[in-house]
Amino acid sequence: NRYNSKSKNQLLPVTLPAASGWTSEFINAGNVKNSGIEITLNGSPVKTNNLKWDIAVNFAKNTNEVVEITPTLNEFVLTTGNDFMNTVKVVKGKPFGELYSRGYSRNAAGQILVDAAGLPIITSAQSVYVGNTRPDWTGSVINKLSVKEFFLSFVVSARMGGVVSSFTNANIYGDGVAAKTLEGRDGFVFDGVLANGSKNPTSITAEQYWRKVGGRNTPAGEVFTYDASNIRLREFVLGYNLPKTLIKGLPFQAASVSLTGRNLFFLMNKAEGFDPELVVGTADRAVGIEAFSPPSTRSMGIRF
């Protein structure tokens, strides 16, 4: 299934001059283009009297572009302005959901600048582009197998591409309670250059580094932004259909017992120490931002 669509005249709050007596007004604006493809394939590779295997594969890819915001506005900030680490923007000509944060200051050659103490210089504003929050594609594989009265099914899902920024990691790394902060506690030289272009010669400690880039108030989100790609075993069911002889005379025609599990484990997770799908909300400004989310819930049980 292919599709092409445009979303126009969305409701946006626009800042007004202070002299007007009002802080903002809502206007109808925007033209966002979406095009993509959704595919579902179903098959039964094995089908006999005693054995049956069914499989379904889903794939979805969406290409997004902000065609226009207003005739005079080329970018629009989705975040409310009080986010400690991230700014989410709508930018003309770009996909929806561009993520910006503080990051390393770099020279014209792209090398990271350090100060006289050997610490990286961090931008004062959330002006460093760290990526787009939307996935490149999503998909899943659903398998169902049955052997006589026994049955097995499992779902593997994938979300590939996009970035996620972790305010949790910024805080726990800044406090030195993450395992990775053990590295370099005896000292290391950060890979950067001085303003004159010479190699950084000064050793620093892990505490100095993580306090510089992490913490609550002015963290460098570039350091704590990760690839949100992940593949997980989303569901697993192993069960047994009770023979009709066992339920004869009971007020139902079929019965089964099964062991079930959901969100059991990651097969691959490029985010560092957290579930990249546990973001702060579903609003456009919240996608791709994680902040003190609880651990992923793994559930297991028996179903009759």
PDB file of C-alpha atoms in Angstrom:
ATOM      1  CA  ASN A   1       0.000   0.000   0.000  1.00  0.00           C
ATOM      2  CA  ARG A   2       1.531   3.304  -1.123  1.00  0.00           C
ATOM      3  CA  TYR A   3       0.292   6.669   0.035  1.00  0.00           C
ATOM      4  CA  ASN A   4       0.864  10.387  -0.443  1.00  0.00           C
ATOM      5  CA  SER A   5      -0.742  12.984   1.773  1.00  0.00           C
ATOM      6  CA  LYS A   6      -0.436  16.591   2.860  1.00  0.00           C
ATOM      7  CA  SER A   7      -1.447  18.084   6.202  1.00  0.00           C
ATOM      8  CA  LYS A   8      -2.328  21.766   5.947  1.00  0.00           C
ATOM      9  CA  ASN A   9      -3.519  24.590   8.208  1.00  0.00           C
ATOM     10  CA  GLN A  10      -2.458  23.094  11.518  1.00  0.00           C
ATOM     11  CA  LEU A  11      -2.949  25.115  14.709  1.00  0.00           C
ATOM     12  CA  LEU A  12       0.340  26.719  15.839  1.00  0.00           C
ATOM     13  CA  PRO A  13       1.102  29.184  18.680  1.00  0.00           C
ATOM     14  CA  VAL A  14       3.209  32.103  17.393  1.00  0.00           C
ATOM     15  CA  THR A  15       5.037  34.558  19.684  1.00  0.00           C
ATOM     16  CA  LEU A  16       3.825  38.158  19.540  1.00  0.00           C
ATOM     17  CA  PRO A  17       5.831  41.359  20.212  1.00  0.00           C
ATOM     18  CA  ALA A  18       5.817  42.371  23.892  1.00  0.00           C
ATOM     19  CA  ALA A  19       4.323  45.759  22.979  1.00  0.00           C
ATOM     20  CA  SER A  20       1.136  43.996  21.847  1.00  0.00           C
ATOM     21  CA  GLY A  21       0.268  43.096  25.425  1.00  0.00           C
ATOM     22  CA  TRP A  22      -0.019  39.388  24.522  1.00  0.00           C
ATOM     23  CA  THR A  23       2.614  36.645  24.593  1.00  0.00           C
ATOM     24  CA  SER A  24       1.342  34.585  21.633  1.00  0.00           C
ATOM     25  CA  GLU A  25      -1.522  33.863  19.297  1.00  0.00           C
ATOM     26  CA  PHE A  26      -2.738  30.736  17.521  1.00  0.00           C
ATOM     27  CA  ILE A  27      -2.690  30.667  13.733  1.00  0.00           C
ATOM     28  CA  ASN A  28      -3.561  28.095  11.095  1.00  0.00           C
ATOM     29  CA  ALA A  29      -0.389  27.330   9.185  1.00  0.00           C
ATOM     30  CA  GLY A  30       1.840  24.574   7.883  1.00  0.00           C
ATOM     31  CA  ASN A  31       2.053  22.184   4.984  1.00  0.00           C
ATOM     32  CA  VAL A  32       3.588  18.809   5.816  1.00  0.00           C
ATOM     33  CA  LYS A  33       3.985  16.162   3.112  1.00  0.00           C
ATOM     34  CA  ASN A  34       3.992  12.450   3.923  1.00  0.00           C
ATOM     35  CA  SER A  35       4.654   9.663   1.476  1.00  0.00           C
ATOM     36  CA  GLY A  36       5.462   6.062   2.137  1.00  0.00           C
ATOM     37  CA  ILE A  37       4.700   2.416   1.844  1.00  0.00           C
ATOM     38  CA  GLU A  38       3.115  -0.216   4.069  1.00  0.00           C
ATOM     39  CA  ILE A  39       3.532  -3.898   3.239  1.00  0.00           C
ATOM     40  CA  THR A  40       2.087  -7.009   4.868  1.00  0.00           C
ATOM     41  CA  LEU A  41       3.049 -10.470   3.622  1.00  0.00           C
ATOM     42  CA  ASN A  42       1.338 -13.616   4.890  1.00  0.00           C
ATOM     43  CA  GLY A  43       2.281 -17.209   4.206  1.00  0.00           C
ATOM     44  CA  SER A  44       2.137 -20.800   5.417  1.00  0.00           C
ATOM     45  CA  PRO A  45       5.514 -22.422   4.635  1.00  0.00           C
ATOM     46  CA  VAL A  46       4.454 -25.720   6.257  1.00  0.00           C
ATOM     47  CA  LYS A  47       0.965 -27.142   6.408  1.00  0.00           C
ATOM     48  CA  THR A  48       0.331 -30.832   7.187  1.00  0.00           C
ATOM     49  CA  ASN A  49      -2.141 -32.753   9.303  1.00  0.00           C
ATOM     50  CA  ASN A  50       0.058 -32.493  12.408  1.00  0.00           C
ATOM     51  CA  LEU A  51       2.221 -29.447  11.726  1.00  0.00           C
ATOM     52  CA  LYS A  52       1.335 -25.937  10.646  1.00  0.00           C
ATOM     53  CA  TRP A  53       3.521 -22.866  10.381  1.00  0.00           C
ATOM     54  CA  ASP A  54       2.060 -19.440   9.599  1.00  0.00           C
ATOM     55  CA  ILE A  55       4.162 -16.313   9.223  1.00  0.00           C
ATOM     56  CA  ALA A  56       3.319 -12.644   8.688  1.00  0.00           C
ATOM     57  CA  VAL A  57       5.802  -9.878   7.930  1.00  0.00           C
ATOM     58  CA  ASN A  58       4.937  -6.170   8.272  1.00  0.00           C
ATOM     59  CA  PHE A  59       7.008  -3.274   6.966  1.00  0.00           C
ATOM     60  CA  ALA A  60       6.286   0.467   7.014  1.00  0.00           C
ATOM     61  CA  LYS A  61       8.396   3.391   5.813  1.00  0.00           C
ATOM     62  CA  ASN A  62       7.328   7.024   5.881  1.00  0.00           C
ATOM     63  CA  THR A  63       9.108   9.937   4.211  1.00  0.00           C
ATOM     64  CA  ASN A  64       8.229  13.267   5.749  1.00  0.00           C
ATOM     65  CA  GLU A  65       8.942  16.820   4.624  1.00  0.00           C
ATOM     66  CA  VAL A  66       7.873  20.192   5.988  1.00  0.00           C
ATOM     67  CA  VAL A  67       6.974  21.983   2.751  1.00  0.00           C
ATOM     68  CA  GLU A  68       5.973  25.261   4.382  1.00  0.00           C
ATOM     69  CA  ILE A  69       5.267  26.680   7.837  1.00  0.00           C
ATOM     70  CA  THR A  70       4.153  30.203   6.902  1.00  0.00           C
ATOM     71  CA  PRO A  71       5.297  32.407   3.983  1.00  0.00           C
ATOM     72  CA  THR A  72       7.537  34.335   6.396  1.00  0.00           C
ATOM     73  CA  LEU A  73       8.516  31.595   8.893  1.00  0.00           C
ATOM     74  CA  ASN A  74      11.155  28.971   8.040  1.00  0.00           C
ATOM     75  CA  GLU A  75      11.339  27.216  11.400  1.00  0.00           C
ATOM     76  CA  PHE A  76       9.117  26.728  14.406  1.00  0.00           C
ATOM     77  CA  VAL A  77      10.079  25.548  17.897  1.00  0.00           C
ATOM     78  CA  LEU A  78       7.845  22.780  19.257  1.00  0.00           C
ATOM     79  CA  THR A  79       9.321  22.685  22.772  1.00  0.00           C
ATOM     80  CA  THR A  80       7.918  25.056  25.345  1.00  0.00           C
ATOM     81  CA  GLY A  81      11.240  26.784  26.066  1.00  0.00           C
ATOM     82  CA  ASN A  82      11.824  25.349  29.552  1.00  0.00           C
ATOM     83  CA  ASP A  83      13.470  22.084  28.515  1.00  0.00           C
ATOM     84  CA  PHE A  84      16.863  21.771  30.198  1.00  0.00           C
ATOM     85  CA  MET A  85      18.483  19.830  27.363  1.00  0.00           C
ATOM     86  CA  ASN A  86      16.534  19.707  24.099  1.00  0.00           C
ATOM     87  CA  THR A  87      14.871  21.864  21.497  1.00  0.00           C
ATOM     88  CA  VAL A  88      12.560  20.221  18.963  1.00  0.00           C
ATOM     89  CA  LYS A  89      12.017  22.202  15.767  1.00  0.00           C
ATOM     90  CA  VAL A  90       9.934  22.096  12.638  1.00  0.00           C
ATOM     91  CA  VAL A  91      12.239  23.291   9.839  1.00  0.00           C
ATOM     92  CA  LYS A  92      11.175  24.080   6.296  1.00  0.00           C
ATOM     93  CA  GLY A  93      12.562  21.538   3.825  1.00  0.00           C
ATOM     94  CA  LYS A  94      13.416  19.043   6.594  1.00  0.00           C
ATOM     95  CA  PRO A  95      11.568  16.087   8.144  1.00  0.00           C
ATOM     96  CA  PHE A  96       9.247  16.825  11.049  1.00  0.00           C
ATOM     97  CA  GLY A  97      10.902  16.645  14.488  1.00  0.00           C
ATOM     98  CA  GLU A  98      14.464  17.988  14.174  1.00  0.00           C
ATOM     99  CA  LEU A  99      16.300  17.723  17.513  1.00  0.00           C
ATOM    100  CA  TYR A 100      18.823  20.288  18.756  1.00  0.00           C
ATOM    101  CA  SER A 101      20.812  20.521  21.980  1.00  0.00           C
ATOM    102  CA  ARG A 102      24.013  21.848  23.489  1.00  0.00           C
ATOM    103  CA  GLY A 103      27.120  20.158  22.185  1.00  0.00           C
ATOM    104  CA  TYR A 104      30.841  20.376  21.609  1.00  0.00           C
ATOM    105  CA  SER A 105      32.206  23.604  20.174  1.00  0.00           C
ATOM    106  CA  ARG A 106      34.203  22.840  17.034  1.00  0.00           C
ATOM    107  CA  ASN A 107      36.614  24.701  14.788  1.00  0.00           C
ATOM    108  CA  ALA A 108      36.247  25.068  11.019  1.00  0.00           C
ATOM    109  CA  ALA A 109      37.851  21.637  10.535  1.00  0.00           C
ATOM    110  CA  GLY A 110      35.281  19.980  12.790  1.00  0.00           C
ATOM    111  CA  GLN A 111      37.717  19.323  15.637  1.00  0.00           C
ATOM    112  CA  ILE A 112      36.405  19.641  19.207  1.00  0.00           C
ATOM    113  CA  LEU A 113      37.780  22.656  21.064  1.00  0.00           C
ATOM    114  CA  VAL A 114      39.083  22.381  24.625  1.00  0.00           C
ATOM    115  CA  ASP A 115      39.895  25.022  27.199  1.00  0.00           C
ATOM    116  CA  ALA A 116      43.153  25.569  29.072  1.00  0.00           C
ATOM    117  CA  ALA A 117      42.137  22.957  31.663  1.00  0.00           C
ATOM    118  CA  GLY A 118      41.779  20.279  28.972  1.00  0.00           C
ATOM    119  CA  LEU A 119      37.971  20.156  29.172  1.00  0.00           C
ATOM    120  CA  PRO A 120      35.762  20.306  26.073  1.00  0.00           C
ATOM    121  CA  ILE A 121      34.096  23.639  25.395  1.00  0.00           C
ATOM    122  CA  ILE A 122      30.293  23.297  25.290  1.00  0.00           C
ATOM    123  CA  THR A 123      27.991  25.595  23.342  1.00  0.00           C
ATOM    124  CA  SER A 124      25.944  27.944  25.503  1.00  0.00           C
ATOM    125  CA  ALA A 125      22.769  27.513  23.429  1.00  0.00           C
ATOM    126  CA  GLN A 126      20.852  24.439  22.272  1.00  0.00           C
ATOM    127  CA  SER A 127      22.124  25.039  18.755  1.00  0.00           C
ATOM    128  CA  VAL A 128      23.805  21.735  17.838  1.00  0.00           C
ATOM    129  CA  TYR A 129      21.816  19.492  15.517  1.00  0.00           C
ATOM    130  CA  VAL A 130      21.755  15.935  16.905  1.00  0.00           C
ATOM    131  CA  GLY A 131      19.324  14.228  14.520  1.00  0.00           C
ATOM    132  CA  ASN A 132      15.705  13.571  13.652  1.00  0.00           C
ATOM    133  CA  THR A 133      13.451  11.793  16.107  1.00  0.00           C
ATOM    134  CA  ARG A 134      11.360   9.830  13.604  1.00  0.00           C
ATOM    135  CA  PRO A 135      12.293   6.250  12.614  1.00  0.00           C
ATOM    136  CA  ASP A 136      13.459   5.383   9.108  1.00  0.00           C
ATOM    137  CA  TRP A 137      11.216   2.324   9.118  1.00  0.00           C
ATOM    138  CA  THR A 138       9.330  -0.043  11.392  1.00  0.00           C
ATOM    139  CA  GLY A 139       8.447  -3.701  11.001  1.00  0.00           C
ATOM    140  CA  SER A 140       7.570  -6.939  12.681  1.00  0.00           C
ATOM    141  CA  VAL A 141       7.588 -10.684  12.124  1.00  0.00           C
ATOM    142  CA  ILE A 142       4.763 -12.791  13.537  1.00  0.00           C
ATOM    143  CA  ASN A 143       5.271 -16.567  13.689  1.00  0.00           C
ATOM    144  CA  LYS A 144       2.644 -19.133  14.653  1.00  0.00           C
ATOM    145  CA  LEU A 145       3.449 -22.844  14.855  1.00  0.00           C
ATOM    146  CA  SER A 146       1.245 -25.727  15.917  1.00  0.00           C
ATOM    147  CA  VAL A 147       2.179 -29.386  16.391  1.00  0.00           C
ATOM    148  CA  LYS A 148      -0.865 -31.480  17.160  1.00  0.00           C
ATOM    149  CA  GLU A 149      -2.301 -29.972  20.382  1.00  0.00           C
ATOM    150  CA  PHE A 150       0.727 -27.772  21.112  1.00  0.00           C
ATOM    151  CA  PHE A 151       1.098 -24.255  19.724  1.00  0.00           C
ATOM    152  CA  LEU A 152       3.797 -21.607  19.764  1.00  0.00           C
ATOM    153  CA  SER A 153       3.719 -17.989  18.628  1.00  0.00           C
ATOM    154  CA  PHE A 154       6.105 -15.074  18.936  1.00  0.00           C
ATOM    155  CA  VAL A 155       6.386 -11.524  17.662  1.00  0.00           C
ATOM    156  CA  VAL A 156       9.675  -9.799  16.867  1.00  0.00           C
ATOM    157  CA  SER A 157       9.345  -6.065  16.233  1.00  0.00           C
ATOM    158  CA  ALA A 158      11.855  -3.532  14.930  1.00  0.00           C
ATOM    159  CA  ARG A 159      12.109   0.248  14.995  1.00  0.00           C
ATOM    160  CA  MET A 160      15.104   1.361  12.942  1.00  0.00           C
ATOM    161  CA  GLY A 161      16.609   4.826  12.703  1.00  0.00           C
ATOM    162  CA  GLY A 162      15.887   8.108  14.409  1.00  0.00           C
ATOM    163  CA  VAL A 163      17.495   9.413  17.574  1.00  0.00           C
ATOM    164  CA  VAL A 164      16.526   9.570  21.239  1.00  0.00           C
ATOM    165  CA  SER A 165      17.966  11.938  23.839  1.00  0.00           C
ATOM    166  CA  SER A 166      18.258  10.792  27.459  1.00  0.00           C
ATOM    167  CA  PHE A 167      17.941  13.413  30.193  1.00  0.00           C
ATOM    168  CA  THR A 168      18.190  10.532  32.677  1.00  0.00           C
ATOM    169  CA  ASN A 169      21.678   9.646  31.464  1.00  0.00           C
ATOM    170  CA  ALA A 170      22.735  13.299  31.570  1.00  0.00           C
ATOM    171  CA  ASN A 171      21.880  13.344  35.271  1.00  0.00           C
ATOM    172  CA  ILE A 172      23.244   9.973  36.374  1.00  0.00           C
ATOM    173  CA  TYR A 173      26.456  10.398  34.376  1.00  0.00           C
ATOM    174  CA  GLY A 174      26.911  13.859  35.846  1.00  0.00           C
ATOM    175  CA  ASP A 175      26.503  12.350  39.329  1.00  0.00           C
ATOM    176  CA  GLY A 176      28.998   9.581  38.534  1.00  0.00           C
ATOM    177  CA  VAL A 177      26.639   6.685  39.280  1.00  0.00           C
ATOM    178  CA  ALA A 178      26.673   5.087  35.806  1.00  0.00           C
ATOM    179  CA  ALA A 179      29.119   2.247  35.171  1.00  0.00           C
ATOM    180  CA  LYS A 180      30.669   4.039  32.200  1.00  0.00           C
ATOM    181  CA  THR A 181      31.883   6.840  34.481  1.00  0.00           C
ATOM    182  CA  LEU A 182      34.375   4.381  35.986  1.00  0.00           C
ATOM    183  CA  GLU A 183      36.468   4.713  32.836  1.00  0.00           C
ATOM    184  CA  GLY A 184      39.145   7.363  33.131  1.00  0.00           C
ATOM    185  CA  ARG A 185      38.900   8.017  36.857  1.00  0.00           C
ATOM    186  CA  ASP A 186      42.689   7.780  37.036  1.00  0.00           C
ATOM    187  CA  GLY A 187      42.993  10.388  34.301  1.00  0.00           C
ATOM    188  CA  PHE A 188      42.846  10.638  30.504  1.00  0.00           C
ATOM    189  CA  VAL A 189      43.454  13.201  27.768  1.00  0.00           C
ATOM    190  CA  PHE A 190      40.316  14.271  25.947  1.00  0.00           C
ATOM    191  CA  ASP A 191      40.641  14.104  22.162  1.00  0.00           C
ATOM    192  CA  GLY A 192      40.417  17.773  21.227  1.00  0.00           C
ATOM    193  CA  VAL A 193      42.430  20.789  20.165  1.00  0.00           C
ATOM    194  CA  LEU A 194      43.213  24.203  21.640  1.00  0.00           C
ATOM    195  CA  ALA A 195      42.101  27.401  19.937  1.00  0.00           C
ATOM    196  CA  ASN A 196      45.437  27.578  18.057  1.00  0.00           C
ATOM    197  CA  GLY A 197      44.850  24.105  16.578  1.00  0.00           C
ATOM    198  CA  SER A 198      47.462  22.271  18.672  1.00  0.00           C
ATOM    199  CA  LYS A 199      46.614  18.910  20.224  1.00  0.00           C
ATOM    200  CA  ASN A 200      45.221  18.945  23.755  1.00  0.00           C
ATOM    201  CA  PRO A 201      48.069  18.015  26.145  1.00  0.00           C
ATOM    202  CA  THR A 202      46.231  18.229  29.481  1.00  0.00           C
ATOM    203  CA  SER A 203      44.946  15.215  31.408  1.00  0.00           C
ATOM    204  CA  ILE A 204      41.562  15.361  33.136  1.00  0.00           C
ATOM    205  CA  THR A 205      39.566  12.910  35.277  1.00  0.00           C
ATOM    206  CA  ALA A 206      36.284  11.209  34.502  1.00  0.00           C
ATOM    207  CA  GLU A 207      34.637  13.264  37.254  1.00  0.00           C
ATOM    208  CA  GLN A 208      35.739  16.524  35.652  1.00  0.00           C
ATOM    209  CA  TYR A 209      34.530  15.412  32.220  1.00  0.00           C
ATOM    210  CA  TRP A 210      31.097  14.102  33.229  1.00  0.00           C
ATOM    211  CA  ARG A 211      30.408  17.089  35.473  1.00  0.00           C
ATOM    212  CA  LYS A 212      31.220  19.304  32.491  1.00  0.00           C
ATOM    213  CA  VAL A 213      28.967  17.599  29.948  1.00  0.00           C
ATOM    214  CA  GLY A 214      26.286  16.149  32.244  1.00  0.00           C
ATOM    215  CA  GLY A 215      24.104  17.287  35.108  1.00  0.00           C
ATOM    216  CA  ARG A 216      20.617  18.730  35.329  1.00  0.00           C
ATOM    217  CA  ASN A 217      20.686  22.373  34.326  1.00  0.00           C
ATOM    218  CA  THR A 218      22.943  22.695  31.256  1.00  0.00           C
ATOM    219  CA  PRO A 219      23.835  19.225  29.957  1.00  0.00           C
ATOM    220  CA  ALA A 220      25.384  18.701  26.540  1.00  0.00           C
ATOM    221  CA  GLY A 221      22.646  16.706  24.856  1.00  0.00           C
ATOM    222  CA  GLU A 222      24.966  15.766  21.984  1.00  0.00           C
ATOM    223  CA  VAL A 223      26.766  13.431  24.392  1.00  0.00           C
ATOM    224  CA  PHE A 224      23.534  11.816  25.584  1.00  0.00           C
ATOM    225  CA  THR A 225      21.749  11.373  22.252  1.00  0.00           C
ATOM    226  CA  TYR A 226      21.667   7.863  20.806  1.00  0.00           C
ATOM    227  CA  ASP A 227      20.499   5.881  17.827  1.00  0.00           C
ATOM    228  CA  ALA A 228      16.952   4.768  18.719  1.00  0.00           C
ATOM    229  CA  SER A 229      17.163   1.581  16.605  1.00  0.00           C
ATOM    230  CA  ASN A 230      16.008  -1.510  18.455  1.00  0.00           C
ATOM    231  CA  ILE A 231      14.740  -5.027  17.809  1.00  0.00           C
ATOM    232  CA  ARG A 232      12.867  -6.854  20.556  1.00  0.00           C
ATOM    233  CA  LEU A 233      10.960 -10.022  21.326  1.00  0.00           C
ATOM    234  CA  ARG A 234       7.652  -8.296  21.935  1.00  0.00           C
ATOM    235  CA  GLU A 235       5.485 -11.345  22.629  1.00  0.00           C
ATOM    236  CA  PHE A 236       5.884 -15.082  23.202  1.00  0.00           C
ATOM    237  CA  VAL A 237       3.166 -17.689  23.733  1.00  0.00           C
ATOM    238  CA  LEU A 238       3.572 -21.425  24.332  1.00  0.00           C
ATOM    239  CA  GLY A 239       0.372 -23.354  24.851  1.00  0.00           C
ATOM    240  CA  TYR A 240      -1.599 -26.565  24.742  1.00  0.00           C
ATOM    241  CA  ASN A 241      -5.100 -27.162  23.421  1.00  0.00           C
ATOM    242  CA  LEU A 242      -6.940 -29.515  25.746  1.00  0.00           C
ATOM    243  CA  PRO A 243      -8.287 -32.643  24.004  1.00  0.00           C
ATOM    244  CA  LYS A 244     -12.038 -32.680  23.525  1.00  0.00           C
ATOM    245  CA  THR A 245     -12.241 -35.802  25.687  1.00  0.00           C
ATOM    246  CA  LEU A 246     -11.107 -33.753  28.698  1.00  0.00           C
ATOM    247  CA  ILE A 247     -13.735 -31.051  28.257  1.00  0.00           C
ATOM    248  CA  LYS A 248     -16.596 -33.325  27.259  1.00  0.00           C
ATOM    249  CA  GLY A 249     -19.734 -32.355  29.161  1.00  0.00           C
ATOM    250  CA  LEU A 250     -18.420 -28.868  30.025  1.00  0.00           C
ATOM    251  CA  PRO A 251     -20.271 -25.749  28.773  1.00  0.00           C
ATOM    252  CA  PHE A 252     -17.667 -24.860  26.132  1.00  0.00           C
ATOM    253  CA  GLN A 253     -16.334 -26.490  22.976  1.00  0.00           C
ATOM    254  CA  ALA A 254     -12.595 -25.726  23.276  1.00  0.00           C
ATOM    255  CA  ALA A 255     -10.071 -24.847  25.971  1.00  0.00           C
ATOM    256  CA  SER A 256      -6.343 -24.225  26.191  1.00  0.00           C
ATOM    257  CA  VAL A 257      -3.632 -23.338  28.679  1.00  0.00           C
ATOM    258  CA  SER A 258      -0.632 -21.209  27.714  1.00  0.00           C
ATOM    259  CA  LEU A 259       2.473 -19.546  29.088  1.00  0.00           C
ATOM    260  CA  THR A 260       2.703 -15.959  27.856  1.00  0.00           C
ATOM    261  CA  GLY A 261       5.337 -13.264  27.971  1.00  0.00           C
ATOM    262  CA  ARG A 262       5.454  -9.692  26.654  1.00  0.00           C
ATOM    263  CA  ASN A 263       8.367  -7.336  26.082  1.00  0.00           C
ATOM    264  CA  LEU A 264      10.776 -10.076  27.131  1.00  0.00           C
ATOM    265  CA  PHE A 265      14.137  -8.801  25.905  1.00  0.00           C
ATOM    266  CA  PHE A 266      16.036  -6.840  23.260  1.00  0.00           C
ATOM    267  CA  LEU A 267      17.728  -8.632  20.409  1.00  0.00           C
ATOM    268  CA  MET A 268      19.420  -5.317  19.633  1.00  0.00           C
ATOM    269  CA  ASN A 269      19.253  -1.925  21.364  1.00  0.00           C
ATOM    270  CA  LYS A 270      21.535   0.954  20.382  1.00  0.00           C
ATOM    271  CA  ALA A 271      20.308   3.266  23.127  1.00  0.00           C
ATOM    272  CA  GLU A 272      22.557   3.204  26.175  1.00  0.00           C
ATOM    273  CA  GLY A 273      20.909   1.664  29.239  1.00  0.00           C
ATOM    274  CA  PHE A 274      17.246   2.457  28.562  1.00  0.00           C
ATOM    275  CA  ASP A 275      14.284   1.618  26.360  1.00  0.00           C
ATOM    276  CA  PRO A 276      14.310   4.153  23.475  1.00  0.00           C
ATOM    277  CA  GLU A 277      10.539   3.840  23.062  1.00  0.00           C
ATOM    278  CA  LEU A 278       9.815   5.031  26.620  1.00  0.00           C
ATOM    279  CA  VAL A 279       9.719   8.741  25.815  1.00  0.00           C
ATOM    280  CA  VAL A 280       8.170  11.533  27.880  1.00  0.00           C
ATOM    281  CA  GLY A 281       4.930  11.636  25.906  1.00  0.00           C
ATOM    282  CA  THR A 282       3.138  11.228  22.602  1.00  0.00           C
ATOM    283  CA  ALA A 283       2.982  14.928  21.687  1.00  0.00           C
ATOM    284  CA  ASP A 284       5.175  16.028  18.771  1.00  0.00           C
ATOM    285  CA  ARG A 285       7.609  17.841  21.087  1.00  0.00           C
ATOM    286  CA  ALA A 286       8.022  14.742  23.305  1.00  0.00           C
ATOM    287  CA  VAL A 287       8.944  12.125  20.702  1.00  0.00           C
ATOM    288  CA  GLY A 288      12.638  11.259  20.924  1.00  0.00           C
ATOM    289  CA  ILE A 289      13.114  12.638  24.444  1.00  0.00           C
ATOM    290  CA  GLU A 290      13.552  10.339  27.453  1.00  0.00           C
ATOM    291  CA  ALA A 291      13.511  11.743  30.984  1.00  0.00           C
ATOM    292  CA  PHE A 292      13.449   9.574  34.124  1.00  0.00           C
ATOM    293  CA  SER A 293      11.297   6.901  32.499  1.00  0.00           C
ATOM    294  CA  PRO A 294      10.773   3.742  34.570  1.00  0.00           C
ATOM    295  CA  PRO A 295      12.446   0.536  33.391  1.00  0.00           C
ATOM    296  CA  SER A 296      10.659  -1.415  30.685  1.00  0.00           C
ATOM    297  CA  THR A 297       8.063  -3.772  32.115  1.00  0.00           C
ATOM    298  CA  ARG A 298       8.511  -7.450  31.293  1.00  0.00           C
ATOM    299  CA  SER A 299       5.322  -9.400  31.938  1.00  0.00           C
ATOM    300  CA  MET A 300       4.841 -13.183  32.169  1.00  0.00           C
ATOM    301  CA  GLY A 301       1.849 -15.242  33.105  1.00  0.00           C
ATOM    302  CA  ILE A 302      -0.354 -18.259  32.543  1.00  0.00           C
ATOM    303  CA  ARG A 303      -3.562 -18.005  30.564  1.00  0.00           C
ATOM    304  CA  PHE A 304      -6.453 -20.475  30.668  1.00  0.00           C
TER     305      PHE A 304
END
